[in-house]
Coordinates of C-alpha atoms and ligand atoms in Angstrom, one line a residue:
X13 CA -7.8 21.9 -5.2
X14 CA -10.3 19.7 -7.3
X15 CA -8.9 16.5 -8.5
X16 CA -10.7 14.1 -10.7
X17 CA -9.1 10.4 -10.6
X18 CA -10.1 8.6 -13.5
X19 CA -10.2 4.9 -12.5
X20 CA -10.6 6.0 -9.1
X21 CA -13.1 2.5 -8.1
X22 CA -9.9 0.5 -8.5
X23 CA -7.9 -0.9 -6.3
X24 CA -4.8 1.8 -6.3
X25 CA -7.6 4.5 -7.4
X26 CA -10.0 4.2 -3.9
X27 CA -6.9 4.5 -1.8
X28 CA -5.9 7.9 -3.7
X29 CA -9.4 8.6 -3.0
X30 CA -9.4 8.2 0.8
X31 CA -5.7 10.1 1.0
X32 CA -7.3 13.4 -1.1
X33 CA -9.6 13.2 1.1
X34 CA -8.6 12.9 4.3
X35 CA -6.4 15.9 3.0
X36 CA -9.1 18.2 2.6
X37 CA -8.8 17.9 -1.3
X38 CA -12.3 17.7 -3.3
X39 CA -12.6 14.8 -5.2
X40 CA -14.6 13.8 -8.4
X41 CA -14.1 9.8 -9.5
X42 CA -14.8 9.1 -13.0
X43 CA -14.6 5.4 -13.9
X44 CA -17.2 2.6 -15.9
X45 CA -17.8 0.7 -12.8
X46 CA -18.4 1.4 -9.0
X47 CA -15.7 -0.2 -6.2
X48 CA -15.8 -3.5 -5.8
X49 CA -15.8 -3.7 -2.5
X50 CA -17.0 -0.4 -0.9
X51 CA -19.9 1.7 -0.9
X52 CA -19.4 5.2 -2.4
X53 CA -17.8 7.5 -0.8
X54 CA -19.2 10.6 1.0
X55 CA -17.9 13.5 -0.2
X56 CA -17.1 12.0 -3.9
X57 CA -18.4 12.9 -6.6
X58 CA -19.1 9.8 -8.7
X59 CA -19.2 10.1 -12.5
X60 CA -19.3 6.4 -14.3
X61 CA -18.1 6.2 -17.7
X62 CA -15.6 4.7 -20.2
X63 CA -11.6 6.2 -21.0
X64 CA -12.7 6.0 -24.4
X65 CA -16.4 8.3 -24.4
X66 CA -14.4 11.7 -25.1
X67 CA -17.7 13.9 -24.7
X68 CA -18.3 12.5 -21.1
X69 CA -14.9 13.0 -19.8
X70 CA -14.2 16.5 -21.1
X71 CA -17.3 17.0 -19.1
X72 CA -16.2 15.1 -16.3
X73 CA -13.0 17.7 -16.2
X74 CA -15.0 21.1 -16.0
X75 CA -13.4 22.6 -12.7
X76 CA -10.7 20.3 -12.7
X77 CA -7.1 21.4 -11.2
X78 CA -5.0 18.0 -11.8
X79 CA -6.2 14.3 -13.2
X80 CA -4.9 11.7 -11.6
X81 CA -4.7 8.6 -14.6
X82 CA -5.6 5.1 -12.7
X83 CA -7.3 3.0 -15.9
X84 CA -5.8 0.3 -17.8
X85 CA -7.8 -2.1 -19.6
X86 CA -5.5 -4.2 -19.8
X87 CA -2.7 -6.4 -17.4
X88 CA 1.2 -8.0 -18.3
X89 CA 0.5 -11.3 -18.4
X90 CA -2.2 -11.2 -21.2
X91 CA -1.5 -8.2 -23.0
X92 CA 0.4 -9.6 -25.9
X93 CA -3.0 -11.5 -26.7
X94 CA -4.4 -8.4 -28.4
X95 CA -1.8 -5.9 -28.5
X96 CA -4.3 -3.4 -30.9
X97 CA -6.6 -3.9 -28.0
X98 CA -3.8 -2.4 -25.8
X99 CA -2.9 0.4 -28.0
X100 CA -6.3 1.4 -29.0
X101 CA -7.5 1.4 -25.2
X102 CA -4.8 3.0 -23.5
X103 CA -2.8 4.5 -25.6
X104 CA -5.2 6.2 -28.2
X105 CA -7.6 6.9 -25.4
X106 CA -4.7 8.5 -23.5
X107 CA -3.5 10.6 -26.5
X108 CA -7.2 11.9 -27.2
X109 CA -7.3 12.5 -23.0
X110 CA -4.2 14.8 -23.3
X111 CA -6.2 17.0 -26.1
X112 CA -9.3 17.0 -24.0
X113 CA -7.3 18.6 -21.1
X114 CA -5.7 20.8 -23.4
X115 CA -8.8 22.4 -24.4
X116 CA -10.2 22.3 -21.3
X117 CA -7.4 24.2 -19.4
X118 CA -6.3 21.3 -17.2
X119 CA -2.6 21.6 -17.0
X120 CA -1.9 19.5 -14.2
X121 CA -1.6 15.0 -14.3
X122 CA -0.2 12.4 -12.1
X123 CA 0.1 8.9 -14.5
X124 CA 0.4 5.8 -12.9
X125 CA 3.2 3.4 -15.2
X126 CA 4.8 0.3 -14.3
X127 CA 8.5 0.3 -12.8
X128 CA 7.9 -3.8 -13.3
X129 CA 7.3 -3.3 -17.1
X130 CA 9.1 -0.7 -18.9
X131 CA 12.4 -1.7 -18.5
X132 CA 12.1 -5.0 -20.0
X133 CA 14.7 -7.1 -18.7
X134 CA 16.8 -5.7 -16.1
X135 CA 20.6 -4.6 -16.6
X136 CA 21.1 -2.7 -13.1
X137 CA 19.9 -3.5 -9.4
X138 CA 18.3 -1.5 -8.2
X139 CA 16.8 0.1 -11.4
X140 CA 16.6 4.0 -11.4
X141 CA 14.7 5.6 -13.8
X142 CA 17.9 6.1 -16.1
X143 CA 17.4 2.4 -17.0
X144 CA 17.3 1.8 -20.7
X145 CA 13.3 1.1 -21.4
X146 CA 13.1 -2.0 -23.5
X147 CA 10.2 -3.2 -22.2
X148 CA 8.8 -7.4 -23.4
X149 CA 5.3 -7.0 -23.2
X150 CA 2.7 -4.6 -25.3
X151 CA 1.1 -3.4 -21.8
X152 CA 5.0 -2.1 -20.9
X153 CA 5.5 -0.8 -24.8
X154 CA 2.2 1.1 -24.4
X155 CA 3.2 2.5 -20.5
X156 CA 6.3 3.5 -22.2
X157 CA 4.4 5.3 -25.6
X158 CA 2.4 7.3 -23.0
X159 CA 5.2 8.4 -21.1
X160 CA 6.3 10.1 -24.1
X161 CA 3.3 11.7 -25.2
X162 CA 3.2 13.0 -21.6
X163 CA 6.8 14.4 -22.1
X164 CA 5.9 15.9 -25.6
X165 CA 2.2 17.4 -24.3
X166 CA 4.8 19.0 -21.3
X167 CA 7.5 20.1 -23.8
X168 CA 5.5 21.7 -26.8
X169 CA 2.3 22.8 -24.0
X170 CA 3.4 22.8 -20.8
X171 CA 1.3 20.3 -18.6
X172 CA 3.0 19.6 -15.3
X173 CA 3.0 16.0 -15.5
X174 CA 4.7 13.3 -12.9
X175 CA 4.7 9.4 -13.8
X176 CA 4.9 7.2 -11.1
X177 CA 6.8 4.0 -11.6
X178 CA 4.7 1.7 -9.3
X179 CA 6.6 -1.4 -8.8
X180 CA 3.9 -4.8 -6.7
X181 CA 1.4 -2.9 -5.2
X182 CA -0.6 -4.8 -2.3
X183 CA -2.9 -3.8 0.7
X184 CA -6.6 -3.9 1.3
X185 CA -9.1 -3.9 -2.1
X186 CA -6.5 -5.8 -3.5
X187 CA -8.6 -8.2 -6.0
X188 CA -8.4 -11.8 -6.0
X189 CA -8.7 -12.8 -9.5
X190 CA -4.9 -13.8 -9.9
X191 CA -3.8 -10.6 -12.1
X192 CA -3.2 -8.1 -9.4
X193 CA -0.5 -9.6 -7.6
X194 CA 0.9 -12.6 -5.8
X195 CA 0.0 -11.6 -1.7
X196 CA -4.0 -10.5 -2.8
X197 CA -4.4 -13.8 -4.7
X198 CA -2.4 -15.8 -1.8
X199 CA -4.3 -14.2 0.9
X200 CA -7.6 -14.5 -0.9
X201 CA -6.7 -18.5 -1.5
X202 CA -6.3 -19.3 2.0
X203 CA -8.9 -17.6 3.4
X204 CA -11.7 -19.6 1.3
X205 CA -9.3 -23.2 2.1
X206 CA -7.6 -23.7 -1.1
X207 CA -3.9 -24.1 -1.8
X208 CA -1.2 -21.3 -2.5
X209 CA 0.2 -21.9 -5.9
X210 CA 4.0 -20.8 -6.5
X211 CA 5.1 -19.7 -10.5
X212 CA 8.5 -21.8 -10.6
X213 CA 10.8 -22.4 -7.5
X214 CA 9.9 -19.2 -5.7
X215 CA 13.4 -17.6 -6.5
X216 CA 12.3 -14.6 -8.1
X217 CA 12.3 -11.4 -6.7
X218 CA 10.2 -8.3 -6.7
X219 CA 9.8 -4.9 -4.8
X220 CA 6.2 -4.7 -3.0
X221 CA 5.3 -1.5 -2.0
X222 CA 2.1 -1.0 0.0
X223 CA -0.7 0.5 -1.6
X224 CA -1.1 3.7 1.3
X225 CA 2.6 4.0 0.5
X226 CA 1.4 4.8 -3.1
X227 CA -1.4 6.8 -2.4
X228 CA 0.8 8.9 -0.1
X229 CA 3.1 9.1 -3.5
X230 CA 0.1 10.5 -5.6
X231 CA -0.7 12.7 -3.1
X232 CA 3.2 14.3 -2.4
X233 CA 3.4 14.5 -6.6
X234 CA 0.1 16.3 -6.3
X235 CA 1.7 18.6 -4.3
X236 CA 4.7 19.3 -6.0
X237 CA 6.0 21.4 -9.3
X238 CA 8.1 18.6 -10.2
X239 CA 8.1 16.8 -14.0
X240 CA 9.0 13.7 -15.5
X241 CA 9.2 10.4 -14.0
X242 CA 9.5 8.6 -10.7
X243 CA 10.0 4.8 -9.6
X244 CA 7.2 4.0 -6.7
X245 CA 9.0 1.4 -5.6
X246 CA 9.7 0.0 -1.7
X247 CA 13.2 -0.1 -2.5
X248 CA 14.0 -3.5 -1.3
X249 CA 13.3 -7.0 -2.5
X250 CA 11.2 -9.8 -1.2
X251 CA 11.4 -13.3 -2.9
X252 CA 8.0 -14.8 -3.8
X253 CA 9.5 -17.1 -0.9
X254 CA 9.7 -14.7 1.4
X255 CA 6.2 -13.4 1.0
X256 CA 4.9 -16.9 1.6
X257 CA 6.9 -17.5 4.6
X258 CA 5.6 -14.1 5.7
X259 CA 2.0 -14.7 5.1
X260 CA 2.5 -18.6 7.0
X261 CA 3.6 -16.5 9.7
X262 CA 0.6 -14.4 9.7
X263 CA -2.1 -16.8 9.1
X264 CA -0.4 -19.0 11.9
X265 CA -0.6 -16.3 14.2
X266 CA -4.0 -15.9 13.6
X267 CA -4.5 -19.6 14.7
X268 CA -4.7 -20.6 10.7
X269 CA -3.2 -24.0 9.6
X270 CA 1.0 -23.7 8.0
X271 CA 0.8 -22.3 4.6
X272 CA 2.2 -25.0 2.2
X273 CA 2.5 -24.1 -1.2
X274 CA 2.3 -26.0 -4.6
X275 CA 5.1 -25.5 -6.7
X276 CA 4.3 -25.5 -10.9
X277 CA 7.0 -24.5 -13.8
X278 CA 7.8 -21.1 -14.3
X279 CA 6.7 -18.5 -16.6
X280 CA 8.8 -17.5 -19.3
X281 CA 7.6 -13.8 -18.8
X282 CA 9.0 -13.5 -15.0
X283 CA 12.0 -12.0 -15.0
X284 CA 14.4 -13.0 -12.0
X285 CA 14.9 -9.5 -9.9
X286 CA 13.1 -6.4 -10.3
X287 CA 14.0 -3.4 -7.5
X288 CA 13.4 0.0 -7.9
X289 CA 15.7 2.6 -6.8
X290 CA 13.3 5.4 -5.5
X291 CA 16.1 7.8 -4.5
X292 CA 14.6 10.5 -6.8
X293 CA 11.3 9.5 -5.2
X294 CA 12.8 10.9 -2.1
X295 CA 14.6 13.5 -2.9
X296 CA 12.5 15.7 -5.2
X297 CA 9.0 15.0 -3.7
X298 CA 10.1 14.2 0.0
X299 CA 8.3 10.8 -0.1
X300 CA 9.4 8.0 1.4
X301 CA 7.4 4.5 2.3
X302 CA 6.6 3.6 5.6
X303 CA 4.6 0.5 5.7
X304 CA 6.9 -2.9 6.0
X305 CA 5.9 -6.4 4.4
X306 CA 5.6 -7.7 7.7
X307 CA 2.8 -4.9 8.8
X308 CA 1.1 -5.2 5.3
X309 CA 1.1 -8.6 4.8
X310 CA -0.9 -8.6 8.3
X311 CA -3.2 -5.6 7.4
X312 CA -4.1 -7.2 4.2
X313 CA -5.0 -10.7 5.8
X314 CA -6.8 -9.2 8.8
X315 CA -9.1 -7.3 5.8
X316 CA -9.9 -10.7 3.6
X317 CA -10.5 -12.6 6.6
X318 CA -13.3 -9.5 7.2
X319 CA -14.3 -9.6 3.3
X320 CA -15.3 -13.5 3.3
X321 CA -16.7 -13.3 7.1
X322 CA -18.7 -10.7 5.6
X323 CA -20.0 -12.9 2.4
X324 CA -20.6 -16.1 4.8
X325 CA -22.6 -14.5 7.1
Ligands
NAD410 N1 -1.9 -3.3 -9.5 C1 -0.7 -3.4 -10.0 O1 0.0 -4.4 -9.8 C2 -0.1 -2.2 -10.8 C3 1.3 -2.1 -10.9 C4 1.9 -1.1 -11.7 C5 1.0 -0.2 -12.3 N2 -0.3 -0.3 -12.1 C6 -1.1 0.7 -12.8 O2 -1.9 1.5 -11.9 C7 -3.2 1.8 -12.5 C8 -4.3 1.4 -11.5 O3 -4.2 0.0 -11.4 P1 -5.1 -0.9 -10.4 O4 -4.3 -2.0 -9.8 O5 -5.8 0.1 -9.4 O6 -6.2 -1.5 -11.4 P2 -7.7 -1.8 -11.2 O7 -8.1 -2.7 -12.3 O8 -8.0 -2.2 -9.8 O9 -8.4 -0.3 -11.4 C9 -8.5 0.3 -12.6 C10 -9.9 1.0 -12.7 O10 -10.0 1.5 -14.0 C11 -11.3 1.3 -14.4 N3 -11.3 1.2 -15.9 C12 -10.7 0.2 -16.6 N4 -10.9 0.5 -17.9 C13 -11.7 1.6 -18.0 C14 -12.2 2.4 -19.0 N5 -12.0 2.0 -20.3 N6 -13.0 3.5 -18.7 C15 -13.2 3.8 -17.5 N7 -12.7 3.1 -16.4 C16 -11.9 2.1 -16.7 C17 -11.7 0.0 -13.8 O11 -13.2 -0.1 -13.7 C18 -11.1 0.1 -12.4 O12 -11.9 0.6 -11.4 C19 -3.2 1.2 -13.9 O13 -2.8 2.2 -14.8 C20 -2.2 0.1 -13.8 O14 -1.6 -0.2 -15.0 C21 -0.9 -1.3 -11.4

């Protein structure tokens, strides 16, 4: 099978990469930069261009079995700044991307959503993927709009589609700009000696699945006939708290000073608990995650330590 992954130099993207192909799968990566923190990849075929240049990736799909959609131009916390910025660069790009694999013959694509955004404010806990979708930024609005055109391009044309859910994703290549998640940006702060700062009083609780975990996800909905969506989830909840007090136990054990963090006011964005229920997960593509906070947390700080060792010396 041929699989191109379109954002496939980002973070979630070059672990799909490594799990295709260490599964014997050929890969083709089209995206508008190269990983930040790898060379390419043996074995890949490396295309660089934007979501948004239709003539290039229509190209890019020729011999294609199955797309696997990585890219979003845009994050949560900011995309309410420029919502027509959101909806023209994922959404519309998306839509004309479903009519490019129509003609093309591609019939096959893995989406990656956000179980953390589409709901909006949750009702239930854990939240399964019956959840009314009321989601309170654009970024969730536009996850949810492309959902749907997925379901409608499956209905009226029959592409097998499966949209994964992904809850906190975290692990190595995780970046360290402070949009990508809480344990990257912590780990990332106290490896270069600065102070870990906390959103509010650290209360608020969110479901952190490791990044392999996800990959492995891709990979299993790859493999499957199955439709519609799926939460991506860990299935549990870890307070912003308990990840700090996780990574002070790592960095002490690792001979680093206690991990004190600086407490500011909360955002009004956060919502208090988000947990997936990945039952259906589970069940219909015979998934389940296998890495715990504990071991990830350690993985990921044993790998920055490595990236700034690298930089110094
Ligand atoms: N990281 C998270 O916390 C998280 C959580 C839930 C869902 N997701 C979703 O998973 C997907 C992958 O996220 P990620 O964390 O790997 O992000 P990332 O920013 O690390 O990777 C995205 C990749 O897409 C590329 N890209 C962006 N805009 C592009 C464009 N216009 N044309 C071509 N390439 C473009 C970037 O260069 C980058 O390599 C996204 O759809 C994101 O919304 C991420």
């Amino acid at each position: 099978m041929k699989v191109l992954l379109i954002g496939g130099c980002g973070f979630i993207g070059s672990h799909v990469a490594d799990r295709l192909l260490a599964d014997g799968l050929q890969v083709r990566v089209y995206d508008r930069r190269p990983e930040l923190f790898r060379t390419p990849l043996p074995g890949v075929e490396y295309v660089m261009g934007d979501l948004a240049d239709t003539a290039q990736i229509y190209e890019a799909m020729s011999g294609v079995d199955a797309i696997i959609h990585l890219v979003s131009t845009t994050v949560p916390s900011t995309s309410n700044l420029d919502p027509e910025a959101d909806i023209t660069g994922n959404l519309v790009a998306t839509v004309r991307l479903l009519e490019m694999m129509r003609a093309a013959g591609v019939r096959k694509m893995i989406y990656l959503s956000s179980g953390g955004t589409v709901y909006g404010i949750p009702r239930t806990d854990p939240v399964a993927e019956t959840h009314p979708l009321q989601p309170i930024s654009s970024y969730g609005i536009v996850k949810v709009a492309i959902e749907n055109y997925l379901h409608m391009e499956h209905h009226l044309h029959g592409l097998q589609h499966v949209v994964l859910r992904a809850s906190n994703p975290y692990g190595p290549r995780q970046g360290h700009t402070g949009i990508q998640g809480i344990i990257g940006t912590h780990l990332w702060r106290i490896a270069k000696g600065e102070q870990v700062e906390v959103w509010g009083d650290g209360s608020i609780v969110r479901d952190f699945i490791h990044v392999r975990d996800l990959a492995d996800l891709c990979l299993a909905a790859l493999n499957s006939d199955a439709s519609g969506c799926y939460n991506a989830g860990y299935g549990e909840g870890a307070s912003v708290n308990d990840v700090v007090r996780g990574i002070d136990r790592t960095v002490q054990a690792t001979g680093g000073a206690p991990v004190v963090p600086i407490y500011k006011p909360g955002r009004s964005f956060d919502v208090p608990r988000v947990v997936l229920d990945i039952t259906r997960a589970r069940t219909d593509l015979g998934w389940s995650p296998k890495i715990t906070l504990d071991e990830g947390i350690a993985e990921s700080w044993d790998w920055v330590r490595e990236q700034i060792g690298n930089h110094t010396h």
